Coordinates of C-alpha atoms and ligand atoms in Angstrom, one line a residue:
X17 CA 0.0 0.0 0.0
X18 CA 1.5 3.5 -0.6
X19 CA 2.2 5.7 2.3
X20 CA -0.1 8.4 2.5
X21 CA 0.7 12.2 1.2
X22 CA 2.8 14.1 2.8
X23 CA 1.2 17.6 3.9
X24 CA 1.5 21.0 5.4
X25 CA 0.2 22.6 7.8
X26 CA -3.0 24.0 5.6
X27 CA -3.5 20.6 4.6
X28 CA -1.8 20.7 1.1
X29 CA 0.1 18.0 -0.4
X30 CA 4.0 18.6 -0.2
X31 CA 6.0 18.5 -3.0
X32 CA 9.5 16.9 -3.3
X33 CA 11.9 19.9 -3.3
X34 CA 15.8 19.9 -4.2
X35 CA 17.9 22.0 -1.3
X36 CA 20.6 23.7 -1.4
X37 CA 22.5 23.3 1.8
X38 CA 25.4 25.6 2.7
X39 CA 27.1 24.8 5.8
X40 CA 25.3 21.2 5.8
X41 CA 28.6 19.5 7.8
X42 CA 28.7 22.0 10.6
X43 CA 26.5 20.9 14.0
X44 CA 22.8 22.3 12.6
X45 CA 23.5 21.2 9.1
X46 CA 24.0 17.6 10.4
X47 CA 21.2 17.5 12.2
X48 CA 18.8 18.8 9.5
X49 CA 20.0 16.4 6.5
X50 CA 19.8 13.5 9.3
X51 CA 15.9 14.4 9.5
X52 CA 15.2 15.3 5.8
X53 CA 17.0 11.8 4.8
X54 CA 14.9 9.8 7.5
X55 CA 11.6 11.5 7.4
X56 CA 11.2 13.3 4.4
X57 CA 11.3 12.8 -0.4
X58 CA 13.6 15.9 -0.8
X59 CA 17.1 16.0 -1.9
X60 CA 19.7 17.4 -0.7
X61 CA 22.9 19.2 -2.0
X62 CA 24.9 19.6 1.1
X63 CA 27.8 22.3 0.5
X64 CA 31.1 22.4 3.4
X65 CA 34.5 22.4 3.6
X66 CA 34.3 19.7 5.7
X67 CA 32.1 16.3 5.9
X68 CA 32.9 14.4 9.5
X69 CA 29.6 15.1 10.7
X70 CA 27.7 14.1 7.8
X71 CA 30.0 11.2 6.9
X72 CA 27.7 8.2 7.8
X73 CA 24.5 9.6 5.7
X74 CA 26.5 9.7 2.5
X75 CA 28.2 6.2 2.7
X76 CA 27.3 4.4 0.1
X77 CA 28.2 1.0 1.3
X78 CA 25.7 1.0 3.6
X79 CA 23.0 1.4 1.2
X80 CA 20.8 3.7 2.7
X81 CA 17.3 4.2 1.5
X82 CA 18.0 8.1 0.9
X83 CA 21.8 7.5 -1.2
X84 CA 20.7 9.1 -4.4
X85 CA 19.1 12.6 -2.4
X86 CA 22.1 13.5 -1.0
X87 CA 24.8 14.8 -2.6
X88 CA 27.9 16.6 -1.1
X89 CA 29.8 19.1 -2.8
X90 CA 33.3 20.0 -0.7
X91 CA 33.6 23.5 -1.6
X92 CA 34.6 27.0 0.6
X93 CA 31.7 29.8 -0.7
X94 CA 34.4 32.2 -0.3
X95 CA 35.4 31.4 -3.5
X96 CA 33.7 29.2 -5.7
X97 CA 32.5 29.3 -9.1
X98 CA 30.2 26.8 -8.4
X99 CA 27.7 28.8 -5.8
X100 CA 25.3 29.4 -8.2
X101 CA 24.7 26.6 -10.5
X102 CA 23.8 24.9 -7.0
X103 CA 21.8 27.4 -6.0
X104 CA 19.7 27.4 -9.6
X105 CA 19.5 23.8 -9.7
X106 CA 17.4 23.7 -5.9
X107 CA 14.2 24.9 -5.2
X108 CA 15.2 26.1 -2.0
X109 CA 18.5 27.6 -0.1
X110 CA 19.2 27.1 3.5
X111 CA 22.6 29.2 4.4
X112 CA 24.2 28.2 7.6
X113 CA 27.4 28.9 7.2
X114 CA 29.5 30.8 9.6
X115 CA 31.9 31.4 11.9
X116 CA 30.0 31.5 15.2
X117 CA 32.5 30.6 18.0
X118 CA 32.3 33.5 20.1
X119 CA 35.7 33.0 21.1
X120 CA 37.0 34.2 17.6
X121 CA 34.8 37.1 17.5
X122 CA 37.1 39.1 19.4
X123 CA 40.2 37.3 18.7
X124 CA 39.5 37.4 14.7
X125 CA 37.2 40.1 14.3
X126 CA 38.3 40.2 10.2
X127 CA 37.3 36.7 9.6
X128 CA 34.1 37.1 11.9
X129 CA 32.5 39.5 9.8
X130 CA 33.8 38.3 6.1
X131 CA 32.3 35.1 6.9
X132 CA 29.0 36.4 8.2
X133 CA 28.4 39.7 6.2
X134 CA 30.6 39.8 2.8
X135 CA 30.7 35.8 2.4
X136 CA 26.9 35.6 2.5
X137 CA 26.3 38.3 0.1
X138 CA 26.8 36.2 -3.3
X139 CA 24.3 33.2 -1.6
X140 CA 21.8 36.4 -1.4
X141 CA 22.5 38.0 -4.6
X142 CA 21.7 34.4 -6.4
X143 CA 18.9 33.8 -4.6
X144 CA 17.1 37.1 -5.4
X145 CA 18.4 37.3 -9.0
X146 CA 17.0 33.5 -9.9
X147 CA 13.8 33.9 -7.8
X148 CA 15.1 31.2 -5.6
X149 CA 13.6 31.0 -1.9
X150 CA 16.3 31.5 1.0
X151 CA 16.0 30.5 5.0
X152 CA 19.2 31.9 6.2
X153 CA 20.8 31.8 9.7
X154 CA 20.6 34.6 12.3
X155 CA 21.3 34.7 15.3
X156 CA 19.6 35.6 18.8
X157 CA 22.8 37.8 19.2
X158 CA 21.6 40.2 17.3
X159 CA 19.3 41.6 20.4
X160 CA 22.8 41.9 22.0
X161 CA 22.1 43.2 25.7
X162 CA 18.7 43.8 27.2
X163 CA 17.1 46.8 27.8
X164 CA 16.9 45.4 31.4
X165 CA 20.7 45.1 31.7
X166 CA 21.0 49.0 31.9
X167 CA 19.0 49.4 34.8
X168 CA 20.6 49.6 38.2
X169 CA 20.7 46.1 39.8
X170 CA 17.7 46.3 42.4
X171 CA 15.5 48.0 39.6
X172 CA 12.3 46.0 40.3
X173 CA 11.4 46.8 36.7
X174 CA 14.2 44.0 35.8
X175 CA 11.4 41.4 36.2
X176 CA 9.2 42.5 34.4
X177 CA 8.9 41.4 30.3
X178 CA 9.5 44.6 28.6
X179 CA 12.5 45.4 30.1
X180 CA 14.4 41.5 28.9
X181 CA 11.9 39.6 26.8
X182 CA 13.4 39.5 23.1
X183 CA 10.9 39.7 20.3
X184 CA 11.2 39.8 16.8
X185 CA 9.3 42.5 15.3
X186 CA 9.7 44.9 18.2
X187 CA 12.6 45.0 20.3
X188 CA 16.0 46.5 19.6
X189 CA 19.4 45.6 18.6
X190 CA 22.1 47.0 21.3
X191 CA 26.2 45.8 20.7
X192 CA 28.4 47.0 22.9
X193 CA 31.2 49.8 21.8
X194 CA 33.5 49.1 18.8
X195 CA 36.5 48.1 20.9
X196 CA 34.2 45.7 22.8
X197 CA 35.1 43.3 19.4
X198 CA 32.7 40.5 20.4
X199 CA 29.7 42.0 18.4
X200 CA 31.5 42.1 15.3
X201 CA 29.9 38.9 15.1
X202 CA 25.8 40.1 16.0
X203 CA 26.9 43.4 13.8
X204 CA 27.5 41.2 10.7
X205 CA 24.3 39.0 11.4
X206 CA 22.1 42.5 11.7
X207 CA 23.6 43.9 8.8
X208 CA 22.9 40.6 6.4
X209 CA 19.5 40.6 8.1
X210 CA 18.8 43.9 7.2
X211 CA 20.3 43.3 3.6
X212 CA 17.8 40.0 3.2
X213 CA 14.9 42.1 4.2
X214 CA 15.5 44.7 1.7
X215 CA 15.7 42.3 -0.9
X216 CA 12.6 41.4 0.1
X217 CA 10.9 44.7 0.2
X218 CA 12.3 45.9 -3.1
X219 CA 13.2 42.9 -5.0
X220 CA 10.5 40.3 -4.1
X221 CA 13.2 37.7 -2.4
X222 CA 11.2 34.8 -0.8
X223 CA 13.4 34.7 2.5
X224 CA 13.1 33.4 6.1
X225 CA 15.5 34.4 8.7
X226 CA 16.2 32.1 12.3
X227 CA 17.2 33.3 15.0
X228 CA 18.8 30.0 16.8
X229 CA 18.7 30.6 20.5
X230 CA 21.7 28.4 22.4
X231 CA 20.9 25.0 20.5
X232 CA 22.4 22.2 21.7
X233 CA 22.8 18.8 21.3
X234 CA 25.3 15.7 20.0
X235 CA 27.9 16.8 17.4
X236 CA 28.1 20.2 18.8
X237 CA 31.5 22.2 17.7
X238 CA 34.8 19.8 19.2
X239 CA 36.5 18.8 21.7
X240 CA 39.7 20.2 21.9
X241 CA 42.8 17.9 21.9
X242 CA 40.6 14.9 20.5
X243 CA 38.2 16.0 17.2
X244 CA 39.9 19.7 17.3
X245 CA 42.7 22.0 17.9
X246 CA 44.4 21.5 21.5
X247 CA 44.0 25.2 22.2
X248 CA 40.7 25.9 20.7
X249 CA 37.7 27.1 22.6
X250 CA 34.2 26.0 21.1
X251 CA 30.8 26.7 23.1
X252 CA 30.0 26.3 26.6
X253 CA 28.5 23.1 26.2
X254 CA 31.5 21.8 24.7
X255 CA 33.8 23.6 26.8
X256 CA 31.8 22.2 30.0
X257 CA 31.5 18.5 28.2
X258 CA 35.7 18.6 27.7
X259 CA 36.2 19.7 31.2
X260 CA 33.5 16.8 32.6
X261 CA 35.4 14.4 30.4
X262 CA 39.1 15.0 31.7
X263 CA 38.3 15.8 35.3
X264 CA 38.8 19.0 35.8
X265 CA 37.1 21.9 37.3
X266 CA 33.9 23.4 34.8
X267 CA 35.5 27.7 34.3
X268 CA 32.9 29.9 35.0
X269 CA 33.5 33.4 33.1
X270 CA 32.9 36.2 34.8
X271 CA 31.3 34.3 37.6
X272 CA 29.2 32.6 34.9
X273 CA 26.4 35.2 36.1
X274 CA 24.8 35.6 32.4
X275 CA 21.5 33.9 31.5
X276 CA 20.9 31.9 28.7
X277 CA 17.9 29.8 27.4
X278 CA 18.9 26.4 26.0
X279 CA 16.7 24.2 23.6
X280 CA 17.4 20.2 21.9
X281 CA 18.3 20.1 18.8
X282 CA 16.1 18.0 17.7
X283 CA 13.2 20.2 19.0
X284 CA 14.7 22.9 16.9
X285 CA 15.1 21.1 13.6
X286 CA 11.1 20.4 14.2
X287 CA 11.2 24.2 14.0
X288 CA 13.3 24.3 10.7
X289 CA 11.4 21.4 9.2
X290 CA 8.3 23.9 9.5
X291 CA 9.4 26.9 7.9
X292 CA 11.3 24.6 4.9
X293 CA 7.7 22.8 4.3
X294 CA 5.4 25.7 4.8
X295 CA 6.8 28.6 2.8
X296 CA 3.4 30.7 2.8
X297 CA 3.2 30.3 6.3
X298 CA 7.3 31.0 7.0
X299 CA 8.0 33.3 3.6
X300 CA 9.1 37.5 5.1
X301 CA 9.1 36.1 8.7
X302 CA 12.3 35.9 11.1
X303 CA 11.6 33.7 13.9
X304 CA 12.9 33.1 17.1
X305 CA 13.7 29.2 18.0
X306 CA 14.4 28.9 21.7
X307 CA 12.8 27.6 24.8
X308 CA 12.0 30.1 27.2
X309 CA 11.4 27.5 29.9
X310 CA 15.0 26.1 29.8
X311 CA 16.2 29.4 31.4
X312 CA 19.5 29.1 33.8
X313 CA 22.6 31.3 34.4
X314 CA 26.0 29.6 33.0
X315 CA 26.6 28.8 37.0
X316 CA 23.7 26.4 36.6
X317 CA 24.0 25.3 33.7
X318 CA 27.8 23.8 34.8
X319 CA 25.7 22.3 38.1
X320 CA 23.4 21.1 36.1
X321 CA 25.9 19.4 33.9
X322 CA 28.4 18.4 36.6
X323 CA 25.2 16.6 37.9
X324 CA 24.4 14.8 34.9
X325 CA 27.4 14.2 33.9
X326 CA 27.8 11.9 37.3
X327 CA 24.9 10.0 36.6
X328 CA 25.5 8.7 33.3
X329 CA 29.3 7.7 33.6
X330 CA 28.9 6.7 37.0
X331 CA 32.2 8.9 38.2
X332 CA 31.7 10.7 41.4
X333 CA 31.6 14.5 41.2
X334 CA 35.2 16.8 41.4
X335 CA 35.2 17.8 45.7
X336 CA 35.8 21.8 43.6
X337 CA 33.2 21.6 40.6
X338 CA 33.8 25.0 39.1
X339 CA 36.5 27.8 39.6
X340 CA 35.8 31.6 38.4
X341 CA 38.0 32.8 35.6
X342 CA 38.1 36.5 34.2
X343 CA 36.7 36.9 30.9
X344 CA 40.2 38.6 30.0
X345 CA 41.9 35.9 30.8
X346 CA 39.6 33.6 29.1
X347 CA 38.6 35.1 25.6
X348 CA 41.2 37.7 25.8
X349 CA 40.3 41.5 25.4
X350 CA 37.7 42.8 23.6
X351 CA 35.3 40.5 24.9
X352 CA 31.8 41.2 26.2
X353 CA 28.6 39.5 26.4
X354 CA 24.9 39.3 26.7
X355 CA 23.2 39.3 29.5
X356 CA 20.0 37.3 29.3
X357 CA 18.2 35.5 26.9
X358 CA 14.6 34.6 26.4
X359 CA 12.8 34.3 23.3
X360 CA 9.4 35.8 22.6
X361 CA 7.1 32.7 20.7
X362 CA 4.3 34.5 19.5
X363 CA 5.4 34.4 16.1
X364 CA 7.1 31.0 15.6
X365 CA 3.6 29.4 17.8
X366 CA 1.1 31.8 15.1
X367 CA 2.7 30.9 12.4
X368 CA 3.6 27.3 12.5
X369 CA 1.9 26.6 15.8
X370 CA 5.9 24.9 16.8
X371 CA 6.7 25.1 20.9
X372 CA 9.6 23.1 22.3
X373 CA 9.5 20.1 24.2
X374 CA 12.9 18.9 26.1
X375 CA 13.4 19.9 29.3
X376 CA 17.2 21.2 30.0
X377 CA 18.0 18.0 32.5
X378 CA 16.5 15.7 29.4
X379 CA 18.4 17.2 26.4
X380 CA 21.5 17.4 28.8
X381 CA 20.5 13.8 29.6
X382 CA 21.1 12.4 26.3
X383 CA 23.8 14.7 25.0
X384 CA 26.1 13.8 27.7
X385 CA 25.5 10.7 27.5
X386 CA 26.2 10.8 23.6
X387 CA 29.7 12.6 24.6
X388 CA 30.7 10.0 26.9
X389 CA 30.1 7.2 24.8
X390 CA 32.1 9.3 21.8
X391 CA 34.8 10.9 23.7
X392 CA 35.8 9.2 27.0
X393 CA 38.0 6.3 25.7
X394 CA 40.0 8.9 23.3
X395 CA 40.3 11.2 26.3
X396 CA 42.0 8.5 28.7
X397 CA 44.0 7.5 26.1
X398 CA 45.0 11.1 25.8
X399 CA 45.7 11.4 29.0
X400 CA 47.9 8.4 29.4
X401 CA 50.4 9.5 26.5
X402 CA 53.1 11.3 27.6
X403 CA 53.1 14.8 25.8
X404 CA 55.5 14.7 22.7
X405 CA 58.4 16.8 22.8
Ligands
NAD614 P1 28.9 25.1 12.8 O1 30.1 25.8 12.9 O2 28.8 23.7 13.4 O3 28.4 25.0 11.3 C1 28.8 25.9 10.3 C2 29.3 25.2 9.1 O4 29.5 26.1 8.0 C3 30.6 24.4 9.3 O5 30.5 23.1 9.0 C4 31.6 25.2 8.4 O6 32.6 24.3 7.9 C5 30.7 25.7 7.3 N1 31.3 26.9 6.7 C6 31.7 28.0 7.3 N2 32.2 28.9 6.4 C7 32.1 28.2 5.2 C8 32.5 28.6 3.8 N3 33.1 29.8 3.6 N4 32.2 27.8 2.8 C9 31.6 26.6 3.1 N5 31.3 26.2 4.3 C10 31.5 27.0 5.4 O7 27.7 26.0 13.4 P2 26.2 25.7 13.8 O8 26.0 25.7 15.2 O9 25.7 24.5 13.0 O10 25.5 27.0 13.2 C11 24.9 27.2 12.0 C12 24.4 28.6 11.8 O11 23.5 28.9 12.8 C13 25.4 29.7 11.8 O12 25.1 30.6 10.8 C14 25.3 30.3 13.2 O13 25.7 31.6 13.2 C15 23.8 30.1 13.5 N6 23.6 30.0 14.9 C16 23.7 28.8 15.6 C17 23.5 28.8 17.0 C18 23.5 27.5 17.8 O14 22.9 27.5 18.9 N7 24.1 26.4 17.4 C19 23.2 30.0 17.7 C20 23.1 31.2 17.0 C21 23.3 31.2 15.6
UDP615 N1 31.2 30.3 29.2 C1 31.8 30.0 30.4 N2 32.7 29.0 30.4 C2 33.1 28.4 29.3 C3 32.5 28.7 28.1 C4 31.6 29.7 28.0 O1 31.4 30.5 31.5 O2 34.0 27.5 29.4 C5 30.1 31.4 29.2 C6 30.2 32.5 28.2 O3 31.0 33.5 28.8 C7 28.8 32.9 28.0 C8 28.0 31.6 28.0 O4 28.9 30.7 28.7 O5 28.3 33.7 29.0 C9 27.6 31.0 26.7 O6 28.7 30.9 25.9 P1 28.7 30.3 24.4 O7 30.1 30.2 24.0 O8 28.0 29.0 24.4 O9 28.0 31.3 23.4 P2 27.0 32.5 23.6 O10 25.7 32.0 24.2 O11 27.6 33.6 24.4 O12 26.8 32.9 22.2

């Protein structure tokens, strides 16, 4: 018996779509051509300079259903001539490539804002010159600090919504000062935003723009000394995960005071699915995707993890958990950072009616259980080799 049509969210048949997939070996990308290979007719062309994280949906050998939808094409946007023949042969362009380690943004501001202005001009220009739809990738940095964060400490009017809640279509953008260099990075995601919109407004460009708030999940960035560079410094999940993993003590920056709202990745690629199957619905929209009921500051979060982390390798906790660092010392100068966020979902839940559902102690569950199994071996192994001279 055939299986029954595919449809969206108006009840409408979907039709199998070819994407174009820019950044489709990085953590997100990953995730996304995991769940259109399983779960969904479309092809992809996934487009990186790298594959690792993709490698075991395009093996042929093991003769996956899905081996003739996804194709990968190894090639740096930068400069390739290539961009937009992909781009004309798909239906539909997601663009998440970036640099978005926010230890680089201050420490190579150049880099930071080539890759997320300058380098995702040509995806936008080919988009809106061949009529082709684009869902690119944002950022919640792009609210940069609160309104909240300026009033003084005891301000009773820090609890209440206006003053913190971040919403799309309403609240503002505020970086810190030019030497602050961490918001190169939530500079170069406004000004591509604001450059997608206008292409929009004057050109008729079918575009969606995410906002991804703290997504986390397996495959996430590296960890450093085993799947990347000894002295690199990915995200606070992997940063915490790499600290869990060798036994030492989790570094809380600044006093790991800040706030931040965490969501599964796989509730978010739900999200992502949406908009890529329901353009009328998703089509002039940016959308938050976060869950505002994961809320915890970074001190938390490492609790939370330390915690966790216990449970599902069965090693008792460090006696000193966590030790305070200065952001100076840790990212170097230059750096600064945002004090709280929590999405507003009244347009992502109107539009696509998508809420999250992973608790934080649930997607932590199973992500640290995923880096245990995949890292904990190499790691003792590390450990026990004598440095080489
Ligand atoms: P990631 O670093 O894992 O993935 C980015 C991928 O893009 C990498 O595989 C990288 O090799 C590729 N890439 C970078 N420059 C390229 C180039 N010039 N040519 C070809 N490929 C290139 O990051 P991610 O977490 O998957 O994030 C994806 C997007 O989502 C980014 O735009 C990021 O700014 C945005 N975002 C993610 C989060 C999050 O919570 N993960 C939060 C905010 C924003
Ligand atoms: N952080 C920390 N210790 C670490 C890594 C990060 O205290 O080892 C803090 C960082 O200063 C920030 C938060 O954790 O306040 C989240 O950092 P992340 O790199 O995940 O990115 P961000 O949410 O700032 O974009």
């Amino acid at each position: 018996m055939a299986s029954p049509a595919r449809v969206d969210l108006d009840g409408k048949p979907i039709k199998a779509m070819t994407i174009c997939m820019i950044g489709a070996g990085g953590f997100i990308g990953s995730h996304l051509c995991e769940k259109l290979m399983a779960e969904t007719p479309h092809k992809v062309l996934a487009l990186d300079v790298y594959n690792d994280k993709i490698r075991h949906l395009l093996e042929p050998s093991d003769g996956h259903p899905w081996s003739d939808r996804i194709q990968f094409h190894r090639l740096n946007i930068k400069n390739d001539s290539r961009l937009e023949g992909l781009i004309k042969m798909s239906d539909l362009t997601i663009n998440l490539a970036a640099i978005c380690t926010p230890a680089d943004y201050n420490t190579r501001p150049l880099d930071t804002i080539y890759s997320n202005f300058i380098d995702a001009l040509p995806v936008v220009k080919y988009c809106s010159e061949n009529n082709k739809r684009l869902i690119h990738f944002s950022t919640c940095e792009v609210y940069g600090k609160t309104i909240g964060s300026f009033l003084p400490k005891d301000s009773p009017l820090r609890q209440d919504p206006a003053y913190y809640l971040l919403k799309e279509d309403d609240s503002p953008c505020i970086f810190g000062s030019i030497e602050k260099q961490r918001w190169s990075y939530a500079c170069a995601k406004q000004l591509i935003e604001r450059l997608i919109y206008a292409e929009g407004a004057e050109n008729g460009l079918e575009f969606t723009i995410v906002r991804p708030f703290n997504w986390i999940g397996p495959r996430m960035d590296f960890i450093p000394g085993i799947d990347g560079p000894s002295e690199g410094v990915p995200r606070v999940l992997a940063c915490f995960s790499n600290n869990l993993l060798r036994r030492e003590p989790l570094k809380l920056v600044d006093g790991g005071e800040s706030q931040r709202t965490f969501v599964y990745i796989k509730d978010a690629i739900d999200a992502v699915m949406l908009m890529i199957e329901n353009p009328a619905r998703a089509n002039g929209h940016i959308f938050n995707v976060g869950n505002p009921n994961n809320e915890v500051t970074v001190r938390q979060l490492g609790e939370m993890m330390t915690e966790v982390y216990a449970k599902v390798s069965g090693e008792p906790k460090l006696e000193t958990p966590t030790i305070d660092v200065s952001s100076k010392e840790f990212y170097g100068v230059g750096y600064d950072d945002s004090d709280k966020r929590i999405p507003d979902m009244t347009i992502i839940n109107r539009q696509l009616g998508w809420n999250p559902k992973t608790s934080l102690w649930d997607l932590l569950e199973s992500t640290l259980t995923y880096q245990h199994r995949t890292y904990a071996e190499a790691i003792k192994k590390a450990i026990s080799q004598p440095a080489s001279t």
